[in-house]
Amino acid sequence: MDDKPLTSDDLYGKSTGVASEPSPQKPLAYEETPIIEPIQGGPTTPQYPYSPPVQASPPITPPVESIPQLPKQPMAPRSSSSFMNTFGMVLFFILLFAVGVWLSTILRQYIPSGVPAKVLPTPEQSGVTPGIEATISQPPPDSMSSWKSYQVVSGVTKQVISGISFKLPSEVLAPICDGANCASQGTYLPGGSRLTVAARGKGQLLTDYRGRIVSDLAGKEFMVKQTTVAGKNAVDFTGLFTGTTVGGYAFAQMHGVMVEVDDTLSLEINHFTPSGVSADFVSDDRLFEKIVGTVVFTGFTSLQKGAQITTPTSTQSASPSAQ
């Protein structure tokens, strides 16, 4: 049997003059898409012949000569041995320095100095009995050659007393009258203490010290001892206390001498630290001893040489000067 489907013409026949209806369109035929099975063992894509990818060759570099690396020495741990080595080196240099100093002192004994000493002729050359070798030394220069000479002034006449003089260093100012009556004259020494000179006795404003106790104005006694100045008897007095001079000067300490010039005249010379003043009394005292050594008496009759000064029995006192 024909599987062709029946149409209206088959049933009713073809009509004439009547517009026939358009024949129905044939049903759309669907074409099935074939399923493509993958081919075993070959690539699925692409359809053109397969060629494996070409790998890029690495760049060619020249061979580098390798430098052999020395093995690193392990650092030794610091120990006390390094400290001992350092200490030993320091000690070695100290000993070396000490040996050098010692050798220099030894060699210096055999090397002549720059100024050759004048050697006396040997006994064989002079023909004298052998004795002690000695070198001639030059006397020290006169350190007092530049000192200036001054004279003592009388408080009564205001004139110099002829025959009594002393010297002072050039840097010390000339003595001036301590007051209007000029019973004493004074100046300052380099250390700050005050130097005072005064004539005492008959015809002077200050009394003679002989037969009296040497004390300050308030009666404080000085320590005294017998001595000589320029060949004349004298009394050395020292007071390490705060006192007052006959002229009213307050002092902290004093050192002086009173010298017998003749039977009725005496000379006082002292130095003291004024109260409240800072002075180098010790250095000034050494200079004071030199000043006393320059005192000169000319034209005065000397007293009996070696006569002793008797201990004062009078209650009256002789206070140091400084008006």
CSV table of C-alpha atoms in Angstrom, one decimal:
chain,number,residue,atom,x,y,z
A,1,MET,CA,0.0,0.0,0.0
A,2,ASP,CA,1.1,3.4,-0.8
A,3,ASP,CA,1.9,5.4,2.2
A,4,LYS,CA,1.1,8.6,0.5
A,5,PRO,CA,-1.4,10.6,2.4
A,6,LEU,CA,-4.9,11.2,1.1
A,7,THR,CA,-5.8,14.6,-0.3
A,8,SER,CA,-9.2,16.3,-0.9
A,9,ASP,CA,-8.9,15.6,-4.6
A,10,ASP,CA,-8.7,11.9,-4.0
A,11,LEU,CA,-11.9,12.0,-2.0
A,12,TYR,CA,-14.1,14.4,-4.0
A,13,GLY,CA,-12.3,14.7,-7.3
A,14,LYS,CA,-11.0,17.7,-8.9
A,15,SER,CA,-13.4,20.5,-9.3
A,16,THR,CA,-13.3,22.7,-12.3
A,17,GLY,CA,-13.7,26.4,-12.3
A,18,VAL,CA,-13.4,26.5,-8.7
A,19,ALA,CA,-10.3,27.8,-7.4
A,20,SER,CA,-8.7,25.1,-5.7
A,21,GLU,CA,-7.2,25.6,-2.4
A,22,PRO,CA,-3.6,25.7,-2.3
A,23,SER,CA,-2.2,22.4,-1.7
A,24,PRO,CA,-1.0,22.0,1.7
A,25,GLN,CA,2.7,22.4,2.2
A,26,LYS,CA,4.7,19.4,2.8
A,27,PRO,CA,5.7,19.0,6.3
A,28,LEU,CA,9.2,20.1,7.1
A,29,ALA,CA,11.5,17.3,7.2
A,30,TYR,CA,14.0,17.4,10.0
A,31,GLU,CA,17.5,16.1,9.2
A,32,GLU,CA,19.1,14.5,12.1
A,33,THR,CA,22.6,15.7,12.9
A,34,PRO,CA,24.9,12.8,12.9
A,35,ILE,CA,26.9,12.2,16.1
A,36,ILE,CA,30.5,12.2,15.4
A,37,GLU,CA,32.4,9.9,17.6
A,38,PRO,CA,35.9,10.9,18.6
A,39,ILE,CA,38.6,9.0,16.9
A,40,GLN,CA,40.6,7.0,19.3
A,41,GLY,CA,44.3,7.8,19.5
A,42,GLY,CA,44.2,11.1,17.4
A,43,PRO,CA,43.5,14.7,18.1
A,44,THR,CA,40.0,16.0,17.9
A,45,THR,CA,41.0,19.5,16.9
A,46,PRO,CA,42.1,21.0,14.7
A,47,GLN,CA,41.0,19.3,11.4
A,48,TYR,CA,44.3,20.2,9.7
A,49,PRO,CA,47.2,17.9,10.1
A,50,TYR,CA,48.6,17.9,13.7
A,51,SER,CA,52.2,19.0,14.4
A,52,PRO,CA,53.6,19.1,17.9
A,53,PRO,CA,54.7,22.5,19.2
A,54,VAL,CA,58.4,23.3,18.9
A,55,GLN,CA,60.0,24.3,22.2
A,56,ALA,CA,62.3,27.4,22.2
A,57,SER,CA,65.9,26.5,22.8
A,58,PRO,CA,67.5,28.2,25.8
A,59,PRO,CA,70.0,31.0,25.0
A,60,ILE,CA,73.5,29.9,24.7
A,61,THR,CA,75.8,31.6,27.3
A,62,PRO,CA,79.6,31.2,27.4
A,63,PRO,CA,80.8,29.0,30.3
A,64,VAL,CA,81.8,31.0,33.4
A,65,GLU,CA,85.0,29.9,35.1
A,66,SER,CA,84.1,29.2,38.6
A,67,ILE,CA,86.3,30.7,41.4
A,68,PRO,CA,86.9,28.2,44.1
A,69,GLN,CA,85.6,29.5,47.4
A,70,LEU,CA,88.0,29.1,50.3
A,71,PRO,CA,86.4,27.6,53.3
A,72,LYS,CA,85.7,30.2,56.0
A,73,GLN,CA,87.7,29.8,59.2
A,74,PRO,CA,85.5,29.7,62.2
A,75,MET,CA,86.0,32.6,64.5
A,76,ALA,CA,87.7,31.5,67.7
A,77,PRO,CA,85.9,32.6,70.7
A,78,ARG,CA,87.4,35.5,72.7
A,79,SER,CA,89.0,34.2,75.8
A,80,SER,CA,91.1,35.6,78.7
A,81,SER,CA,94.3,34.7,76.7
A,82,SER,CA,93.8,37.8,74.5
A,83,PHE,CA,93.6,40.1,77.6
A,84,MET,CA,96.7,38.5,79.0
A,85,ASN,CA,98.6,39.0,75.7
A,86,THR,CA,97.6,42.7,75.8
A,87,PHE,CA,98.6,43.1,79.4
A,88,GLY,CA,101.9,41.4,78.7
A,89,MET,CA,102.7,43.8,75.9
A,90,VAL,CA,101.9,46.8,78.0
A,91,LEU,CA,104.1,45.5,80.8
A,92,PHE,CA,106.9,44.8,78.4
A,93,PHE,CA,106.9,48.4,77.1
A,94,ILE,CA,106.8,49.8,80.6
A,95,LEU,CA,109.8,47.6,81.6
A,96,LEU,CA,111.6,48.7,78.3
A,97,PHE,CA,111.0,52.3,79.2
A,98,ALA,CA,112.4,51.8,82.7
A,99,VAL,CA,115.5,50.1,81.4
A,100,GLY,CA,116.0,53.0,79.0
A,101,VAL,CA,115.8,55.6,81.8
A,102,TRP,CA,118.2,53.5,83.9
A,103,LEU,CA,120.7,53.2,81.0
A,104,SER,CA,120.5,57.0,80.3
A,105,THR,CA,121.4,57.8,83.9
A,106,ILE,CA,124.4,55.4,83.8
A,107,LEU,CA,125.6,56.9,80.5
A,108,ARG,CA,125.2,60.4,81.7
A,109,GLN,CA,127.9,59.8,84.3
A,110,TYR,CA,130.4,59.2,81.6
A,111,ILE,CA,129.4,61.9,79.2
A,112,PRO,CA,130.9,65.4,79.9
A,113,SER,CA,128.4,68.2,80.5
A,114,GLY,CA,128.3,71.3,78.3
A,115,VAL,CA,130.2,73.5,80.8
A,116,PRO,CA,133.5,71.9,81.7
A,117,ALA,CA,134.7,72.3,85.3
A,118,LYS,CA,138.0,73.8,85.9
A,119,VAL,CA,140.2,71.0,87.3
A,120,LEU,CA,143.1,71.8,89.6
A,121,PRO,CA,146.5,70.5,88.5
A,122,THR,CA,147.3,67.0,89.6
A,123,PRO,CA,149.9,66.4,92.4
A,124,GLU,CA,152.5,65.2,89.9
A,125,GLN,CA,152.2,68.4,87.9
A,126,SER,CA,152.2,70.8,90.9
A,127,GLY,CA,154.6,68.9,93.1
A,128,VAL,CA,152.5,69.3,96.2
A,129,THR,CA,151.4,66.6,98.6
A,130,PRO,CA,148.3,64.7,97.3
A,131,GLY,CA,145.1,66.1,98.7
A,132,ILE,CA,141.4,66.3,98.0
A,133,GLU,CA,140.5,67.2,94.4
A,134,ALA,CA,138.2,70.2,94.2
A,135,THR,CA,136.7,72.4,91.5
A,136,ILE,CA,136.7,76.2,91.6
A,137,SER,CA,133.1,77.4,91.9
A,138,GLN,CA,132.1,81.0,91.2
A,139,PRO,CA,130.6,82.9,94.1
A,140,PRO,CA,126.8,83.6,93.7
A,141,PRO,CA,125.9,87.0,92.4
A,142,ASP,CA,125.1,89.7,95.0
A,143,SER,CA,121.3,89.5,95.2
A,144,MET,CA,121.2,92.7,97.3
A,145,SER,CA,123.2,94.8,94.8
A,146,SER,CA,120.0,96.5,93.6
A,147,TRP,CA,118.7,97.2,97.2
A,148,LYS,CA,118.3,100.8,98.2
A,149,SER,CA,119.7,102.3,101.4
A,150,TYR,CA,117.5,104.3,103.8
A,151,GLN,CA,118.1,106.2,107.1
A,152,VAL,CA,116.1,106.4,110.3
A,153,VAL,CA,114.2,109.7,111.0
A,154,SER,CA,114.1,111.2,114.5
A,155,GLY,CA,110.5,111.8,115.7
A,156,VAL,CA,111.6,115.0,117.5
A,157,THR,CA,113.6,116.8,114.9
A,158,LYS,CA,112.0,115.1,111.8
A,159,GLN,CA,115.6,114.8,110.5
A,160,VAL,CA,117.6,111.7,109.7
A,161,ILE,CA,119.7,110.2,112.4
A,162,SER,CA,123.2,110.1,111.0
A,163,GLY,CA,125.0,106.8,111.2
A,164,ILE,CA,122.0,104.4,111.2
A,165,SER,CA,121.0,102.9,107.9
A,166,PHE,CA,119.4,99.8,106.4
A,167,LYS,CA,118.5,98.5,102.9
A,168,LEU,CA,115.2,97.4,101.3
A,169,PRO,CA,114.6,95.6,98.0
A,170,SER,CA,114.0,97.9,95.0
A,171,GLU,CA,110.4,96.7,94.6
A,172,VAL,CA,109.6,97.9,98.2
A,173,LEU,CA,108.4,101.5,98.5
A,174,ALA,CA,110.4,103.9,100.7
A,175,PRO,CA,109.3,104.1,104.3
A,176,ILE,CA,107.1,107.1,105.3
A,177,CYS,CA,106.1,108.6,108.6
A,178,ASP,CA,103.4,106.5,110.3
A,179,GLY,CA,101.8,109.5,111.9
A,180,ALA,CA,102.0,113.3,112.2
A,181,ASN,CA,104.7,113.1,114.9
A,182,CYS,CA,106.8,110.6,112.8
A,183,ALA,CA,107.8,108.6,115.8
A,184,SER,CA,108.2,105.6,113.4
A,185,GLN,CA,108.4,105.1,109.7
A,186,GLY,CA,106.8,102.2,107.8
A,187,THR,CA,106.2,100.5,104.4
A,188,TYR,CA,104.7,97.3,103.2
A,189,LEU,CA,106.7,94.2,102.2
A,190,PRO,CA,105.8,92.1,99.1
A,191,GLY,CA,103.8,89.6,101.1
A,192,GLY,CA,101.5,92.2,102.6
A,193,SER,CA,103.0,92.6,106.1
A,194,ARG,CA,104.0,96.1,107.3
A,195,LEU,CA,107.7,96.9,108.1
A,196,THR,CA,108.3,99.5,110.8
A,197,VAL,CA,111.5,101.2,112.0
A,198,ALA,CA,111.9,103.6,114.9
A,199,ALA,CA,114.5,105.3,117.1
A,200,ARG,CA,113.9,104.9,120.9
A,201,GLY,CA,115.6,106.3,123.9
A,202,LYS,CA,116.8,109.7,125.1
A,203,GLY,CA,115.7,112.6,122.9
A,204,GLN,CA,113.1,110.4,121.0
A,205,LEU,CA,109.3,110.1,121.3
A,206,LEU,CA,109.5,106.4,122.2
A,207,THR,CA,111.1,105.2,125.4
A,208,ASP,CA,114.1,102.9,125.5
A,209,TYR,CA,113.3,99.2,125.8
A,210,ARG,CA,116.2,98.3,128.2
A,211,GLY,CA,115.0,97.4,131.6
A,212,ARG,CA,111.4,97.0,130.4
A,213,ILE,CA,109.1,94.1,129.5
A,214,VAL,CA,108.5,94.0,125.7
A,215,SER,CA,104.7,93.8,125.4
A,216,ASP,CA,101.8,95.2,123.3
A,217,LEU,CA,99.8,98.2,124.4
A,218,ALA,CA,97.4,96.0,126.5
A,219,GLY,CA,100.3,94.4,128.3
A,220,LYS,CA,100.5,91.0,126.4
A,221,GLU,CA,104.1,89.9,126.6
A,222,PHE,CA,106.2,88.9,123.6
A,223,MET,CA,108.5,85.9,123.5
A,224,VAL,CA,112.0,87.3,123.6
A,225,LYS,CA,115.5,86.0,123.2
A,226,GLN,CA,119.0,87.6,123.2
A,227,THR,CA,120.8,88.1,119.9
A,228,THR,CA,123.1,90.5,118.1
A,229,VAL,CA,122.6,92.8,115.1
A,230,ALA,CA,125.6,94.4,113.4
A,231,GLY,CA,127.8,93.4,116.3
A,232,LYS,CA,125.5,95.1,118.9
A,233,ASN,CA,123.4,93.5,121.6
A,234,ALA,CA,119.7,93.1,120.7
A,235,VAL,CA,116.5,91.4,121.8
A,236,ASP,CA,114.5,89.4,119.3
A,237,PHE,CA,110.8,89.4,120.1
A,238,THR,CA,107.9,87.4,118.6
A,239,GLY,CA,104.1,87.7,119.2
A,240,LEU,CA,101.8,85.2,117.6
A,241,PHE,CA,98.7,86.8,119.0
A,242,THR,CA,96.3,89.7,118.2
A,243,GLY,CA,97.5,92.8,119.9
A,244,THR,CA,97.9,96.6,119.5
A,245,THR,CA,101.1,98.7,118.9
A,246,VAL,CA,101.9,101.8,120.9
A,247,GLY,CA,100.5,103.8,118.0
A,248,GLY,CA,97.2,102.0,118.0
A,249,TYR,CA,97.8,99.6,115.1
A,250,ALA,CA,96.0,96.3,115.6
A,251,PHE,CA,98.1,93.3,114.5
A,252,ALA,CA,97.6,89.5,114.2
A,253,GLN,CA,101.3,88.5,114.5
A,254,MET,CA,104.6,90.4,114.8
A,255,HIS,CA,108.3,89.7,114.7
A,256,GLY,CA,111.0,92.3,115.5
A,257,VAL,CA,114.3,93.2,117.1
A,258,MET,CA,115.4,96.0,119.5
A,259,VAL,CA,119.1,96.9,119.2
A,260,GLU,CA,121.3,98.8,121.6
A,261,VAL,CA,122.9,101.6,119.5
A,262,ASP,CA,124.7,103.4,122.4
A,263,ASP,CA,124.1,104.0,126.1
A,264,THR,CA,121.0,106.1,125.5
A,265,LEU,CA,119.8,105.3,122.0
A,266,SER,CA,118.2,102.1,120.7
A,267,LEU,CA,116.7,101.0,117.3
A,268,GLU,CA,113.5,99.0,116.8
A,269,ILE,CA,112.7,97.3,113.5
A,270,ASN,CA,109.8,94.9,113.1
A,271,HIS,CA,107.1,93.7,110.7
A,272,PHE,CA,103.6,92.6,111.5
A,273,THR,CA,100.4,91.5,109.8
A,274,PRO,CA,97.7,94.2,110.2
A,275,SER,CA,94.5,92.8,111.7
A,276,GLY,CA,92.0,91.8,109.1
A,277,VAL,CA,94.5,91.7,106.3
A,278,SER,CA,95.5,88.5,104.5
A,279,ALA,CA,99.3,88.5,104.2
A,280,ASP,CA,102.1,85.9,103.6
A,281,PHE,CA,103.8,86.4,106.9
A,282,VAL,CA,106.2,83.5,106.5
A,283,SER,CA,107.7,84.7,103.2
A,284,ASP,CA,107.9,88.2,104.5
A,285,ASP,CA,109.6,87.0,107.6
A,286,ARG,CA,112.4,85.5,105.6
A,287,LEU,CA,112.8,88.8,103.8
A,288,PHE,CA,112.8,90.6,107.2
A,289,GLU,CA,115.8,88.5,108.4
A,290,LYS,CA,117.7,89.7,105.3
A,291,ILE,CA,116.7,93.4,106.0
A,292,VAL,CA,117.9,93.1,109.6
A,293,GLY,CA,121.2,91.9,108.2
A,294,THR,CA,121.7,95.1,106.2
A,295,VAL,CA,121.5,97.4,109.3
A,296,VAL,CA,124.7,99.4,109.7
A,297,PHE,CA,125.8,101.6,112.6
A,298,THR,CA,128.5,104.2,111.9
A,299,GLY,CA,130.1,106.6,114.4
A,300,PHE,CA,128.5,105.1,117.6
A,301,THR,CA,130.5,104.0,120.6
A,302,SER,CA,130.2,100.3,120.9
A,303,LEU,CA,129.0,98.9,124.2
A,304,GLN,CA,131.0,96.3,126.0
A,305,LYS,CA,131.1,93.3,123.6
A,306,GLY,CA,129.3,90.3,125.0
A,307,ALA,CA,127.5,92.2,127.7
A,308,GLN,CA,124.3,90.3,128.6
A,309,ILE,CA,120.9,92.0,128.8
A,310,THR,CA,119.5,91.5,132.3
A,311,THR,CA,116.0,90.2,132.8
A,312,PRO,CA,113.6,93.2,133.1
A,313,THR,CA,112.5,93.8,136.7
A,314,SER,CA,110.4,96.9,136.0
A,315,THR,CA,106.7,96.7,135.6
A,316,GLN,CA,106.9,99.3,132.9
A,317,SER,CA,106.6,97.9,129.3
A,318,ALA,CA,108.1,98.9,126.0
A,319,SER,CA,105.5,98.4,123.3
A,320,PRO,CA,106.5,98.0,119.7
A,321,SER,CA,106.3,101.1,117.5
A,322,ALA,CA,104.0,101.8,114.5
A,323,GLN,CA,102.2,105.1,115.1
